[in-house]
Short mmCIF file of C-alpha atoms in Angstrom, two decimals:
data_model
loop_
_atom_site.label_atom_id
_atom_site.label_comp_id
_atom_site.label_asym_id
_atom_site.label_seq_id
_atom_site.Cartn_x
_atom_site.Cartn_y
_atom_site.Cartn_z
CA UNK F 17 154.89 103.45 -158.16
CA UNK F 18 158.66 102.79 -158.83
CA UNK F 19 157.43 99.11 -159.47
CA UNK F 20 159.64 97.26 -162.26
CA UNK F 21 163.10 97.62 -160.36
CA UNK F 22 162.32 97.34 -156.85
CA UNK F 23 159.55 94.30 -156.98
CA UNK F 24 160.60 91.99 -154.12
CA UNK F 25 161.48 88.46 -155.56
CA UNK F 26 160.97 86.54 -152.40
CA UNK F 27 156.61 87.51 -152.29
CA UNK F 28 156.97 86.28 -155.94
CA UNK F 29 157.88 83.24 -155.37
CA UNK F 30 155.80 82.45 -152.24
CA UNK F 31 152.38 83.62 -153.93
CA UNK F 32 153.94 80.88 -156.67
CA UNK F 33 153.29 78.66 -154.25
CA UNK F 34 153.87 74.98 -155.76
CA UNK F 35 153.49 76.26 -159.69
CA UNK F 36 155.30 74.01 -161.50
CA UNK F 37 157.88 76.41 -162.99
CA UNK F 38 158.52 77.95 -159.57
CA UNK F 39 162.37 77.00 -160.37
CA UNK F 40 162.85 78.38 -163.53
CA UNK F 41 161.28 81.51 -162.51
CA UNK F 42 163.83 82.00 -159.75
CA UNK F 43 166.59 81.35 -162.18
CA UNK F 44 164.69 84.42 -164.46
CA UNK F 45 164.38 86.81 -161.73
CA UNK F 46 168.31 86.82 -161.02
CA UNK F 47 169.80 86.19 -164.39
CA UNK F 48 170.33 89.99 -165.53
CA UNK F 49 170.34 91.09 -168.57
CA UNK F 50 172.37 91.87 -171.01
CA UNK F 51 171.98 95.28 -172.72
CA UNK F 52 174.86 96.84 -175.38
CA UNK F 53 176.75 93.95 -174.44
CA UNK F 54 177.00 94.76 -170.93
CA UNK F 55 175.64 92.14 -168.25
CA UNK F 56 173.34 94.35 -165.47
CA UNK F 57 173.05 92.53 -162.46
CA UNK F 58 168.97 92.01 -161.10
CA UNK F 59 169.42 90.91 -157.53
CA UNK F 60 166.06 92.97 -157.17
CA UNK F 61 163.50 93.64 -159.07
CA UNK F 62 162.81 93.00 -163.05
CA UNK F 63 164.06 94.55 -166.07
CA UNK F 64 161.39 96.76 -167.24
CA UNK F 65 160.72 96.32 -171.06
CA UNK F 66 161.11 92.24 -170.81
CA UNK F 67 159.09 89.81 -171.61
CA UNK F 68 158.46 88.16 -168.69
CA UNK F 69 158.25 91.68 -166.33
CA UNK F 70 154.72 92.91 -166.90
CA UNK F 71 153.40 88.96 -166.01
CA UNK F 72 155.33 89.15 -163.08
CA UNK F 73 153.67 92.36 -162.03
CA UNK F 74 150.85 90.68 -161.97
CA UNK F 75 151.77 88.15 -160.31
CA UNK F 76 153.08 90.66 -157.20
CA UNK F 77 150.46 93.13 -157.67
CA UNK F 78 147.73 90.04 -157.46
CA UNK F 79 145.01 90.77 -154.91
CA UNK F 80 145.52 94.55 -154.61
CA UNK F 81 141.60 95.09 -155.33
CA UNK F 82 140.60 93.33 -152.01
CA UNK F 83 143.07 95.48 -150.40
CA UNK F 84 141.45 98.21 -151.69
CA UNK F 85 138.21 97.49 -150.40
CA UNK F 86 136.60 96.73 -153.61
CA UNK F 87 133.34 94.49 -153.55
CA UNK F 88 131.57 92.99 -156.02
CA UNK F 89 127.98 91.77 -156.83
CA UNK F 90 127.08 87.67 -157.54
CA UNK F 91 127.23 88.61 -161.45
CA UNK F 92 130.51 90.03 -161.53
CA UNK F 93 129.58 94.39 -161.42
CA UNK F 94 131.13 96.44 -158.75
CA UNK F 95 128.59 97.30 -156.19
CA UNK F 96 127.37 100.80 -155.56
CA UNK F 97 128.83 101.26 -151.98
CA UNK F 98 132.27 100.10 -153.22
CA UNK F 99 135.73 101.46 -154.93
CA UNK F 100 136.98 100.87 -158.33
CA UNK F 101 140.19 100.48 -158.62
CA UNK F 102 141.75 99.92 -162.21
CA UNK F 103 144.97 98.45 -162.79
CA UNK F 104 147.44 98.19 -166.30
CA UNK F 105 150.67 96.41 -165.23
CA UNK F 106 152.46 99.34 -162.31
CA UNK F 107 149.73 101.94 -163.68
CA UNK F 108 146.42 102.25 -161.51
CA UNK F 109 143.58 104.52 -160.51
CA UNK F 110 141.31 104.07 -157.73
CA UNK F 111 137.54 105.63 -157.74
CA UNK F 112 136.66 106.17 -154.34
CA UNK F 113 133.11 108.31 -152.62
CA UNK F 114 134.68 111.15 -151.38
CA UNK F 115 138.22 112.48 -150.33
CA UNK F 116 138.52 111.07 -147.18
CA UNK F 117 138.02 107.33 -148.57
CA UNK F 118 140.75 107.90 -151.15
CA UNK F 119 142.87 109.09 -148.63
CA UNK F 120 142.50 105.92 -146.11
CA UNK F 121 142.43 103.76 -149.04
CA UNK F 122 145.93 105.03 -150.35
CA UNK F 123 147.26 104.74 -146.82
CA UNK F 124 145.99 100.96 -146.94
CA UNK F 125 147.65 99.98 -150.22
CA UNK F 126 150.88 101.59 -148.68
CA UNK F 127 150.70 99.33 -145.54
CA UNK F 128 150.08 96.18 -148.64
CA UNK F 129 152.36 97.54 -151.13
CA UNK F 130 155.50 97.54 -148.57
CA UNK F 131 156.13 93.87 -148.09
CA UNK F 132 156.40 93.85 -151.70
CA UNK F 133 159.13 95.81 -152.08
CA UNK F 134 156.80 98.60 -153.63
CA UNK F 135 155.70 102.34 -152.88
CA UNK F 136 153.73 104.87 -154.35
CA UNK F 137 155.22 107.69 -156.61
CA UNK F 138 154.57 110.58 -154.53
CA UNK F 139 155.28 112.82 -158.00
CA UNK F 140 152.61 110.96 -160.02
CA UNK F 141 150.02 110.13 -156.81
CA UNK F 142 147.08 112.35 -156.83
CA UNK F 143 143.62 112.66 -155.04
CA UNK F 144 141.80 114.94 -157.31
CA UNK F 145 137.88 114.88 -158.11
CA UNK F 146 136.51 114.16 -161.23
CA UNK F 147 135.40 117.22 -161.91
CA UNK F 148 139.11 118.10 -161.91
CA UNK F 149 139.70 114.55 -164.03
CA UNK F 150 142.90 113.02 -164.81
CA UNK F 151 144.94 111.18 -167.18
CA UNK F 152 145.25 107.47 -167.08
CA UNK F 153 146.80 105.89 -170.23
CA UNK F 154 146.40 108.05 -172.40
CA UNK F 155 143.38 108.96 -171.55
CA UNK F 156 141.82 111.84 -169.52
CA UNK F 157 138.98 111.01 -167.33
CA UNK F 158 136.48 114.04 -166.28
CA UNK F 159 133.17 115.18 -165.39
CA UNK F 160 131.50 117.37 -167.60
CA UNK F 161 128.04 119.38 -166.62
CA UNK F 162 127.18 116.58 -164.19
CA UNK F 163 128.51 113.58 -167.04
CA UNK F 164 131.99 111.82 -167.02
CA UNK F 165 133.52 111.42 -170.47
CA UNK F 166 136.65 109.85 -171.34
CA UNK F 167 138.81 111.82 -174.23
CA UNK F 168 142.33 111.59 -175.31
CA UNK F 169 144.54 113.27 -172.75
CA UNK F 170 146.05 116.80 -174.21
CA UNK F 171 149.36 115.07 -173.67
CA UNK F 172 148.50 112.03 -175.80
CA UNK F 173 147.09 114.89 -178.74
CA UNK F 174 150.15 116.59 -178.48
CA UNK F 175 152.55 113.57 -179.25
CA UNK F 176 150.76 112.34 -182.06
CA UNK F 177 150.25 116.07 -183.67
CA UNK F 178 154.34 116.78 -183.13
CA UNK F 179 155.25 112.97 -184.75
CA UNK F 180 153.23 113.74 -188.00
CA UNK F 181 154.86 116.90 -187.97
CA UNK F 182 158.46 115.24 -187.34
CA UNK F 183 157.76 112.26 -189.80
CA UNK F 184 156.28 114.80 -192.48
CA UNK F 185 159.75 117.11 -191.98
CA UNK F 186 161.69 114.03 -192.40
CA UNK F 187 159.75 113.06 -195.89
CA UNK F 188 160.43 116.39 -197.47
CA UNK F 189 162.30 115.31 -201.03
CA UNK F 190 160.24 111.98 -201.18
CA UNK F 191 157.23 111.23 -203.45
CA UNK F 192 153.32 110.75 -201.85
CA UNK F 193 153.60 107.40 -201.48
CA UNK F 194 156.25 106.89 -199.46
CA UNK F 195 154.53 109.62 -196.86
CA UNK F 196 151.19 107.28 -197.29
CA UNK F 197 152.79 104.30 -196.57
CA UNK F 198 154.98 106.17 -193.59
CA UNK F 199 151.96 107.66 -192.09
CA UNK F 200 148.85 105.19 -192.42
CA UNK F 201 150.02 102.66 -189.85
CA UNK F 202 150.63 105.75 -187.40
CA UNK F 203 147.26 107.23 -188.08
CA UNK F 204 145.38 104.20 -188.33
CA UNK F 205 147.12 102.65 -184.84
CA UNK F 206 146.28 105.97 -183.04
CA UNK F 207 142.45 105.90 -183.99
CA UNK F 208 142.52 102.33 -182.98
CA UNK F 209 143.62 102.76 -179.72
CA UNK F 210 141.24 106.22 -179.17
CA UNK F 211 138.27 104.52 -180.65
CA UNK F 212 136.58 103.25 -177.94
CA UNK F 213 135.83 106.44 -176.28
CA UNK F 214 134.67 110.28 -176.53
CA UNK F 215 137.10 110.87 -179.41
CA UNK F 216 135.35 111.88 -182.90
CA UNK F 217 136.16 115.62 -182.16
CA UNK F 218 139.98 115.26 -181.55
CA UNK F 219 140.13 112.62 -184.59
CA UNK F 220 138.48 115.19 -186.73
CA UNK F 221 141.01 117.78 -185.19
CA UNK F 222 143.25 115.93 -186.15
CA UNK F 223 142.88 115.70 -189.77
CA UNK F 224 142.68 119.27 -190.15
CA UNK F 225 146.22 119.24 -188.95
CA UNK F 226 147.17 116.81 -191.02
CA UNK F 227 145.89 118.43 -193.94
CA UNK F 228 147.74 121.24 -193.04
CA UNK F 229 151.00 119.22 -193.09
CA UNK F 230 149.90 117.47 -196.17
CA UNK F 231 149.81 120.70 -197.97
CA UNK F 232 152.75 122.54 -196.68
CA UNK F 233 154.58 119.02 -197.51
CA UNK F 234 153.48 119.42 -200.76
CA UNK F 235 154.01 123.33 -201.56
CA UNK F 236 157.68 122.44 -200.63
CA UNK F 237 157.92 119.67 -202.86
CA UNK F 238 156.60 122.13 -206.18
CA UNK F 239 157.45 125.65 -204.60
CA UNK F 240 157.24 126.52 -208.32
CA UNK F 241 153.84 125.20 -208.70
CA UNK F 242 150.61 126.98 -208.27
CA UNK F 243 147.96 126.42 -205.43
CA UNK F 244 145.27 125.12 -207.54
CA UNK F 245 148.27 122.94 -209.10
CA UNK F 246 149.55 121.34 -205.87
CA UNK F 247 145.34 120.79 -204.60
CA UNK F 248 144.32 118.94 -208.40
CA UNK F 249 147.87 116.77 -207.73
CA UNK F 250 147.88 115.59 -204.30
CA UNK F 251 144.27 116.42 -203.06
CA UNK F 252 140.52 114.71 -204.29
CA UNK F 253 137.94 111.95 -204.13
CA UNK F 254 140.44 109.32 -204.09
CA UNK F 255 138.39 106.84 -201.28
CA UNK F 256 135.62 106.23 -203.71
CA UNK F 257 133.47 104.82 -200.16
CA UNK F 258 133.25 108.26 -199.03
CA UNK F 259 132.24 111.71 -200.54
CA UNK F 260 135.72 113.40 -199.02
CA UNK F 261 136.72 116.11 -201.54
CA UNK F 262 139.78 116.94 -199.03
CA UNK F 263 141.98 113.11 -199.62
CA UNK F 264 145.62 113.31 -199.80
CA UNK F 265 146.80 110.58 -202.40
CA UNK F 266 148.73 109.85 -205.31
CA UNK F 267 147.07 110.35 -208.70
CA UNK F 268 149.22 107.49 -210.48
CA UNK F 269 149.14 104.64 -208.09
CA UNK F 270 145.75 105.61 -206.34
CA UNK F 271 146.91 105.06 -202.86
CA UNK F 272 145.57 107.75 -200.15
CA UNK F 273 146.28 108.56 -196.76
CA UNK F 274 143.55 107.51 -194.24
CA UNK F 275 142.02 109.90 -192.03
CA UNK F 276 141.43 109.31 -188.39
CA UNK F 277 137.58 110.40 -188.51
CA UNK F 278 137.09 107.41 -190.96
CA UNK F 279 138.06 105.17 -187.76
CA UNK F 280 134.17 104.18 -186.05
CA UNK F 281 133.79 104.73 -182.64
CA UNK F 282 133.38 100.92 -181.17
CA UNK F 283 132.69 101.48 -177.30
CA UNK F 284 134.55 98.64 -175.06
CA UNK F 285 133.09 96.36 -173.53
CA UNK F 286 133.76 95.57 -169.73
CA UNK F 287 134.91 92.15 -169.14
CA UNK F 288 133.32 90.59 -165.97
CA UNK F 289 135.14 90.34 -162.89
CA UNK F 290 137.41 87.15 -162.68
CA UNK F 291 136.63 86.03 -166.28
CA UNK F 292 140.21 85.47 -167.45
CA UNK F 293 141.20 83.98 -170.72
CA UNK F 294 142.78 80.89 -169.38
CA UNK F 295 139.69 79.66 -167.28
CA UNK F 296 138.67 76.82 -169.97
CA UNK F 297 134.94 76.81 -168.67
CA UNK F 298 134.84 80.48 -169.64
CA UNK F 299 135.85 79.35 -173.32
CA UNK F 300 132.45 80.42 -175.17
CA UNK F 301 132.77 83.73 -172.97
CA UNK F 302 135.45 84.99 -174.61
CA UNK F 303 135.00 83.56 -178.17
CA UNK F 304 131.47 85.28 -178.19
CA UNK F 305 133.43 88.49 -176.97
CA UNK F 306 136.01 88.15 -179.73
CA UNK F 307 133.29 87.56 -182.78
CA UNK F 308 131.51 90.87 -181.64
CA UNK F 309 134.60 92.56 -181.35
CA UNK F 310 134.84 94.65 -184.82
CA UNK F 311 138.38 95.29 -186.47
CA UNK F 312 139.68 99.07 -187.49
CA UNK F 313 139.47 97.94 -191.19
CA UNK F 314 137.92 99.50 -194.30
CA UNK F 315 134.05 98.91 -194.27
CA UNK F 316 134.86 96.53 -197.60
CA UNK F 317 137.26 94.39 -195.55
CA UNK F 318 134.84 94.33 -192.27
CA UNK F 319 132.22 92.96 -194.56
CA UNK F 320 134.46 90.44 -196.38
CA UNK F 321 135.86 89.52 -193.28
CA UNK F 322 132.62 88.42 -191.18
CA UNK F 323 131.21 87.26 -194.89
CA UNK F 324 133.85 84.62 -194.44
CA UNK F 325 133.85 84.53 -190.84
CA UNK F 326 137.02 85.41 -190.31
CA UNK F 327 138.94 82.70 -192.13
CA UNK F 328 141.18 82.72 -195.29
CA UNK F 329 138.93 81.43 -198.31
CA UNK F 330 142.27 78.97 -199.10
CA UNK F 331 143.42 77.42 -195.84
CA UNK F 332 140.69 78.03 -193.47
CA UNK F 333 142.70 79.39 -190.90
CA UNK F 334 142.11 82.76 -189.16
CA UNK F 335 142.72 86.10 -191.23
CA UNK F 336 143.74 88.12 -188.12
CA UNK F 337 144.31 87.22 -185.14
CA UNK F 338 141.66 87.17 -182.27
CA UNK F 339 144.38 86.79 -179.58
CA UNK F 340 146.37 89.51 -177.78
CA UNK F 341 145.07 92.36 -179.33
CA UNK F 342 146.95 95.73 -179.19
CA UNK F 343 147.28 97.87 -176.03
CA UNK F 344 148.89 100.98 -177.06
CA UNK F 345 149.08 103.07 -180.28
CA UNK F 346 152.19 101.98 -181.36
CA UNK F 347 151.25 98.02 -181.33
CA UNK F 348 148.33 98.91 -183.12
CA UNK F 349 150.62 100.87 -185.72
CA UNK F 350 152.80 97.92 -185.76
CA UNK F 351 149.94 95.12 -185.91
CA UNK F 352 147.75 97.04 -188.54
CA UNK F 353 151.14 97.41 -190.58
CA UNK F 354 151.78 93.85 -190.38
CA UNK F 355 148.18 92.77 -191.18
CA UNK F 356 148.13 95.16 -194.14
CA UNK F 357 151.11 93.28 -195.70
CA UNK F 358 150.07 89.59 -194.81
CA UNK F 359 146.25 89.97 -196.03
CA UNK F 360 144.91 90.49 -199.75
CA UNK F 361 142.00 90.65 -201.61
CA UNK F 362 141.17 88.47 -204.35
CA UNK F 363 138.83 88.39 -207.43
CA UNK F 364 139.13 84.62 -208.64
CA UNK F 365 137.11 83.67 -211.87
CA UNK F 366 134.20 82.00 -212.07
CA UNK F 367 134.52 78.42 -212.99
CA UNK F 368 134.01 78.21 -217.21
CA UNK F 369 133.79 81.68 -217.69
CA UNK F 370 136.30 85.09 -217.90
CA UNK F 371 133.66 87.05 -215.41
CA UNK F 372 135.16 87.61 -212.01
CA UNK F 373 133.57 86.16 -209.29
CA UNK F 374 132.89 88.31 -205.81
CA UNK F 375 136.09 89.32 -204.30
CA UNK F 376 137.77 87.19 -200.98
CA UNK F 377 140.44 87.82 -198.44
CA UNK F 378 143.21 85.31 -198.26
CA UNK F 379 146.49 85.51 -196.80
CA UNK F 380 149.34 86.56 -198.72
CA UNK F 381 151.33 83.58 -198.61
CA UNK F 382 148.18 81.78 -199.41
CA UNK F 383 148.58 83.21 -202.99
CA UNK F 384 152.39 82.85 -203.39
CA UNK F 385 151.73 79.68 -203.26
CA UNK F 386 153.52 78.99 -199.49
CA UNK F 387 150.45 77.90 -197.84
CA UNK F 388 147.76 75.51 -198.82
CA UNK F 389 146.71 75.53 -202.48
CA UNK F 390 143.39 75.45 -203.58
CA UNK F 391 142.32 72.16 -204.28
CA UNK F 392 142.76 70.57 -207.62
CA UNK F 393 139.40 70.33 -209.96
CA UNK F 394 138.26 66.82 -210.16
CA UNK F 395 139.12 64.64 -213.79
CA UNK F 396 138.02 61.05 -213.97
CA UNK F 397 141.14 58.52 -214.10
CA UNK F 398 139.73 56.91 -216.93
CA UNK F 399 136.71 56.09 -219.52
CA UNK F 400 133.83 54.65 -218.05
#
């Protein structure tokens, strides 16, 4: 759809209705904004890439699944005899039984999309089987010998495999480290995102790849150097979890580059229809969703973590947060990047001895000494 700059401000603000910030959202909607220092006028439509746009896609787009024809069961499931449509902001895909429905079904959501100010982008509309699949997010979506399996689309495997190559190109003349540190968010924010579906084969693709760039990296760093030179440097056991012979690391420091087929598979779990996070009678809902919801951590922090059920062994607040997960690989680079920094592992000692106790996550400014201290060990005021 060409959604974000033609959304029609006026159905906005009626399905508002009497929402208390009806006013200020009017005042958003035609403020403009600014961009290198130039004011662009938005007497229709909303920026896209602002805050407040994809919420306000919603807010238009609200409703399109009864327009669609989609029905659903007492407990929530789609019924058998009914669409599916799937929506992600001004992205969405609708299942339908056979040709014919699809192509009624698009005509409808025309006819409901106009008074919107929307239409469909006749470039990126399709009515394809799903034998033929598609891509949807960076995924691809097709039937296989009777089964539909969802994989990372050839597109999405082709952008990640040229930006390791770019970002390795670009690192030529630095040391290992800085191309682990570079390249572990990105790897580790990719898996993430791919986890939840058909994806082991591409991730272990994918490390062959990266191998490859690892070591061609590396014979241009020590062209002088032998093979078995440049393998005993930069290549070996260096995640003592796991039997990999094949790690790319640095022998001084210890660090290592992750690998994307040391990312578990996790499938998703669908949330039920109409349970949204706001609803407070739905609270236990999504808490129990978010404490079975595992993190794309080491299998030592994942077992530290629910050890101390999710909470910093010094303040007793959360380690990471529950809330607003990541929806694209590049969030998760930039939230497993952040996390990496802001959470650390401690060994404190056991009380009266020099042994080290078992180790505990905290937060990093727990130990600088920002946050909360630990508190003080008890001493009598005076003689009994």
């Amino acid at each position: 759809m060409s959604c974000f700059d033609r959304i029609a401000h006026d159905h906005i603000l009626d399905a508002l209705g009497a929402f208390p910030a009806r006013g200020m959202i009017a005042q958003w909607l035609r403020a403009g904004v600014i961009e290198n220092g130039r004011l662009h006028r938005s007497e229709e439509g909303t920026p896209q890439g602002g805050v407040v746009s994809p919420v306000l896609l919603n807010i238009a787009l609200h409703g399109i699944e009864q327009a669609a024809g989609v029905r659903y069961l007492t407990i929530g499931s789609i019924r058998v005899d009914s669409p599916a449509l799937i929506r992600y902001a001004d992205d969405f895909v609708v299942h339908c039984h056979s040709r014919r429905d699809a192509i009624a079904i698009k005509a409808r959501l025309a006819a409901w999309l106009a008074p919107r100010g929307l239409a469909f982008n006749e470039d990126k509309t399709r009515v394809v089987t799903l034998d033929e699949g598609f891509d949807f997010l960076g995924f691809n979506v097709r039937r296989y010998r009777g089964k539909p399996l969802i994989k990372p689309s050839k597109a999405a495997v082709g952008r990640i495999r040229e930006r390791l190559r770019v970002e390795l190109r670009s690192l030529r003349g630095t040391n290992a480290q800085a191309v682990i540190k570079r390249l572990n968010p990105i790897i580790r924010g990719w898996a993430a995102y791919y986890r939840t579906q058909v994806s082991s084969d591409v991730f272990s693709a994918l490390d062959h790849y990266l191998w490859k760039l690892t070591y061609k990296w590396a014979r241009f760093s020590h062209a002088n150097k032998s093979t078995s030179w440049v393998v005993d440097q930069y290549f070996g056991t260096f995640n003592h979890a796991r039997q990999d012979r094949w790690v790319f690391g640095h022998r001084h420091s210890g660090a290592y580059m992750h690998k994307f087929a040391w990312t578990r598979i996790v499938r998703h779990q669908i949330v039920k229809h109409g349970a949204s996070p706001d609803d407070p009678t739905l609270a236990e809902y999504w808490a129990r969703r978010r404490r079975k919801a595992s993190l794309p951590i080491n299998t030592t922090l994942l077992w530290l973590h629910e050890a101390q059920d999710g909470r910093c062994a010094i303040c007793q607040d959360t380690l990471f947060a529950a809330d607003d997960r990541p929806q694209t690989p590049r969030e998760w680079e930039q939230w497993l990047a952040t996390n990496r920094t802001a959470i650390v592992t401690i060994a404190p000692r056991k009380a009266g001895t020099t042994d080290d106790a078992e180790p505990r996550l905290i937060h990093a400014r727990c130990r600088n000494g920002i946050g909360p201290a630990l508190l003080p060990a008890y001493e009598p005021e005076r003689l009994a």
